[in-house]
């Protein structure tokens, strides 16, 4: 089912999905989070993807810089 939304949302969603599928393993305890509990936070032109391990609570983040 194709989802149509604005371009920005699509890009952000795609990035989040990428982290959810490629960065699922916690470096601290090795827990693999198949649920993909990444959250997205906008901060100006920065997008912060944040994940908290459901097993050990370690948090990780990726910062993505948007271009003007
Ligand atoms: Zn962990």
XYZ file of N, CA, C and O and ligand atoms in Angstrom:
273
model
N 0.855 -1.196 0.000
C 0.000 0.000 0.000
C 0.891 1.246 0.000
O 1.595 1.507 0.970
N 0.888 1.983 -1.077
C 1.738 3.185 -1.125
C 1.195 4.297 -0.237
O -0.013 4.511 -0.170
N 2.114 4.941 0.444
C 1.705 6.039 1.304
C 2.171 7.350 0.693
O 3.350 7.543 0.456
N 1.245 8.217 0.438
C 1.604 9.502 -0.132
C 1.580 10.570 0.952
O 0.607 10.727 1.655
N 2.691 11.257 1.070
C 2.746 12.368 2.005
C 3.668 13.416 1.403
O 4.089 13.295 0.268
N 4.018 14.412 2.183
C 4.903 15.433 1.636
C 6.296 14.841 1.444
O 6.657 13.848 2.064
N 7.056 15.487 0.630
C 8.400 14.996 0.341
C 9.258 14.886 1.600
O 9.963 13.925 1.784
N 9.211 15.940 2.416
C 10.013 15.955 3.638
C 9.700 14.772 4.521
O 10.589 14.066 4.973
N 8.442 14.536 4.731
C 8.047 13.415 5.576
C 8.501 12.100 4.987
O 8.931 11.216 5.686
N 8.402 12.001 3.694
C 8.807 10.771 3.035
C 10.294 10.510 3.250
O 10.694 9.413 3.594
N 11.091 11.564 3.099
C 12.533 11.428 3.300
C 12.833 11.025 4.738
O 13.609 10.102 4.990
N 12.197 11.702 5.673
C 12.455 11.403 7.075
C 11.995 10.000 7.443
O 12.667 9.281 8.168
N 10.849 9.644 6.908
C 10.344 8.301 7.153
C 11.287 7.255 6.579
O 11.541 6.225 7.186
N 11.806 7.558 5.421
C 12.703 6.604 4.762
C 13.986 6.432 5.571
O 14.480 5.330 5.736
N 14.491 7.556 6.081
C 15.707 7.483 6.887
C 15.468 6.694 8.163
O 16.280 5.881 8.574
N 14.321 6.965 8.788
C 14.021 6.260 10.028
C 13.916 4.764 9.757
O 14.441 3.934 10.495
N 13.272 4.442 8.660
C 13.122 3.034 8.295
C 14.492 2.394 8.070
O 14.722 1.251 8.413
N 15.394 3.195 7.511
C 16.732 2.656 7.258
C 17.432 2.328 8.570
O 18.042 1.280 8.712
N 17.320 3.238 9.527
C 17.933 2.965 10.820
C 17.248 1.779 11.492
O 17.887 0.956 12.123
N 15.943 1.717 11.324
C 15.195 0.618 11.939
C 15.581 -0.729 11.365
O 15.477 -1.744 12.034
N 16.009 -0.728 10.115
C 16.339 -2.012 9.503
C 17.830 -2.322 9.532
O 18.212 -3.477 9.465
N 18.679 -1.277 9.634
C 20.109 -1.540 9.589
C 20.782 -1.435 10.953
O 21.859 -1.972 11.153
N 20.142 -0.726 11.860
C 20.787 -0.512 13.155
C 19.872 -1.032 14.259
O 19.335 -0.272 15.040
N 19.698 -2.319 14.261
C 18.742 -2.913 15.191
C 19.429 -3.527 16.404
O 18.784 -3.821 17.390
N 20.737 -3.690 16.305
C 21.436 -4.408 17.355
C 22.090 -3.448 18.336
O 22.867 -2.586 17.955
N 21.774 -3.642 19.596
C 22.335 -2.793 20.628
C 23.814 -3.111 20.828
O 24.183 -4.262 21.042
N 24.682 -2.092 20.739
C 26.120 -2.340 20.916
C 26.479 -2.660 22.359
O 27.553 -3.205 22.627
N 25.603 -2.330 23.270
C 25.886 -2.554 24.690
C 25.626 -3.995 25.107
O 26.464 -4.640 25.719
N 24.452 -4.500 24.762
C 24.079 -5.827 25.256
C 23.829 -6.829 24.135
O 23.624 -8.007 24.388
N 23.829 -6.352 22.895
C 23.645 -7.268 21.782
C 22.196 -7.595 21.482
O 21.912 -8.407 20.603
N 21.282 -6.943 22.181
C 19.861 -7.178 21.939
C 19.471 -6.674 20.558
O 19.821 -5.562 20.169
N 18.767 -7.507 19.814
C 18.313 -7.091 18.493
C 16.859 -6.661 18.573
O 15.974 -7.456 18.888
N 16.633 -5.399 18.314
C 15.294 -4.843 18.431
C 14.574 -4.896 17.092
O 14.749 -4.047 16.233
N 13.774 -5.910 16.938
C 13.059 -6.064 15.673
C 11.861 -5.130 15.577
O 11.266 -4.977 14.526
N 11.506 -4.524 16.696
C 10.380 -3.592 16.687
C 10.789 -2.258 16.072
O 9.957 -1.506 15.590
N 12.093 -1.975 16.117
C 12.574 -0.717 15.557
C 12.026 0.485 16.277
O 11.277 1.276 15.718
N 12.393 0.627 17.532
C 11.839 1.711 18.341
C 12.582 3.032 18.174
O 12.892 3.708 19.144
N 12.857 3.383 16.952
C 13.529 4.659 16.707
C 12.517 5.791 16.731
O 11.444 5.679 16.179
N 12.900 6.862 17.368
C 12.034 8.039 17.350
C 12.725 9.168 16.597
O 13.947 9.219 16.517
N 11.936 10.039 16.051
C 12.458 11.135 15.250
C 12.198 12.451 15.951
O 11.107 12.682 16.455
N 13.221 13.285 15.993
C 13.072 14.581 16.621
C 13.656 15.647 15.706
O 14.794 15.539 15.267
N 12.868 16.655 15.401
C 13.338 17.730 14.538
C 13.900 18.854 15.389
O 13.307 19.252 16.379
N 15.066 19.337 14.971
C 15.652 20.473 15.673
C 16.229 21.401 14.611
O 17.384 21.295 14.241
N 15.409 22.306 14.131
C 15.834 23.168 13.039
C 16.104 22.344 11.798
O 15.222 21.647 11.320
N 17.323 22.417 11.308
C 17.681 21.642 10.128
C 18.285 20.297 10.504
O 18.768 19.555 9.666
N 18.263 20.011 11.785
C 18.792 18.734 12.240
C 17.655 17.784 12.569
O 16.665 18.177 13.161
N 17.843 16.561 12.170
C 16.899 15.534 12.562
C 17.657 14.532 13.413
O 18.709 14.040 13.021
N 17.145 14.278 14.603
C 17.813 13.358 15.504
C 16.987 12.083 15.604
O 15.818 12.121 15.975
N 17.611 10.991 15.243
C 16.980 9.682 15.387
C 17.512 9.063 16.656
O 18.716 8.954 16.844
N 16.609 8.673 17.501
C 16.997 8.242 18.830
C 16.407 6.865 19.128
O 15.262 6.580 18.790
N 17.217 6.042 19.749
C 16.736 4.706 20.085
C 17.154 4.344 21.500
O 18.295 4.579 21.896
N 16.214 3.813 22.248
C 16.535 3.332 23.582
C 16.347 1.824 23.583
O 15.286 1.314 23.230
N 17.390 1.120 23.971
C 17.329 -0.340 24.003
C 16.309 -0.804 25.025
O 16.382 -0.428 26.194
N 15.348 -1.615 24.612
C 14.339 -2.116 25.540
C 14.909 -3.119 26.532
O 14.276 -3.432 27.538
N 16.091 -3.618 26.243
C 16.686 -4.631 27.100
C 17.553 -4.028 28.204
O 17.400 -4.348 29.373
N 18.463 -3.116 27.811
C 19.393 -2.587 28.808
C 19.256 -1.079 29.010
O 19.863 -0.513 29.903
N 18.468 -0.436 28.168
C 18.227 0.993 28.350
C 19.283 1.895 27.741
O 19.197 3.114 27.857
N 20.277 1.305 27.095
C 21.307 2.123 26.455
C 20.691 2.919 25.313
O 19.854 2.408 24.578
N 21.089 4.172 25.192
C 20.532 4.926 24.075
C 21.576 5.268 23.026
O 22.760 5.425 23.305
N 21.095 5.324 21.830
C 21.929 5.622 20.669
C 21.223 6.681 19.871
O 20.004 6.779 19.906
N 21.982 7.431 19.124
C 21.319 8.355 18.223
C 22.127 8.605 16.965
O 23.352 8.454 16.941
N 21.396 8.959 15.936
C 21.991 9.378 14.682
C 21.486 10.785 14.424
O 20.307 11.055 14.562
N 22.395 11.663 14.046
C 21.983 13.015 13.712
C 22.105 13.201 12.216
O 23.140 12.923 11.623
N 21.030 13.634 11.639
C 20.995 13.850 10.202
C 20.804 15.327 9.923
O 19.899 15.959 10.475
N 21.692 15.861 9.111
C 21.635 17.293 8.814
C 20.867 17.513 7.513
O 21.248 17.015 6.466
N 19.794 18.254 7.601
C 19.031 18.561 6.397
C 19.721 19.669 5.616
O 20.353 20.547 6.190
N 19.573 19.591 4.304
C 20.122 20.666 3.481
C 19.041 21.688 3.230
O 17.872 21.360 3.173
N 19.472 22.919 3.060
C 18.495 23.971 2.799
C 17.858 23.794 1.439
O 18.544 23.444 0.501
Zn 21.000 -3.043 25.050
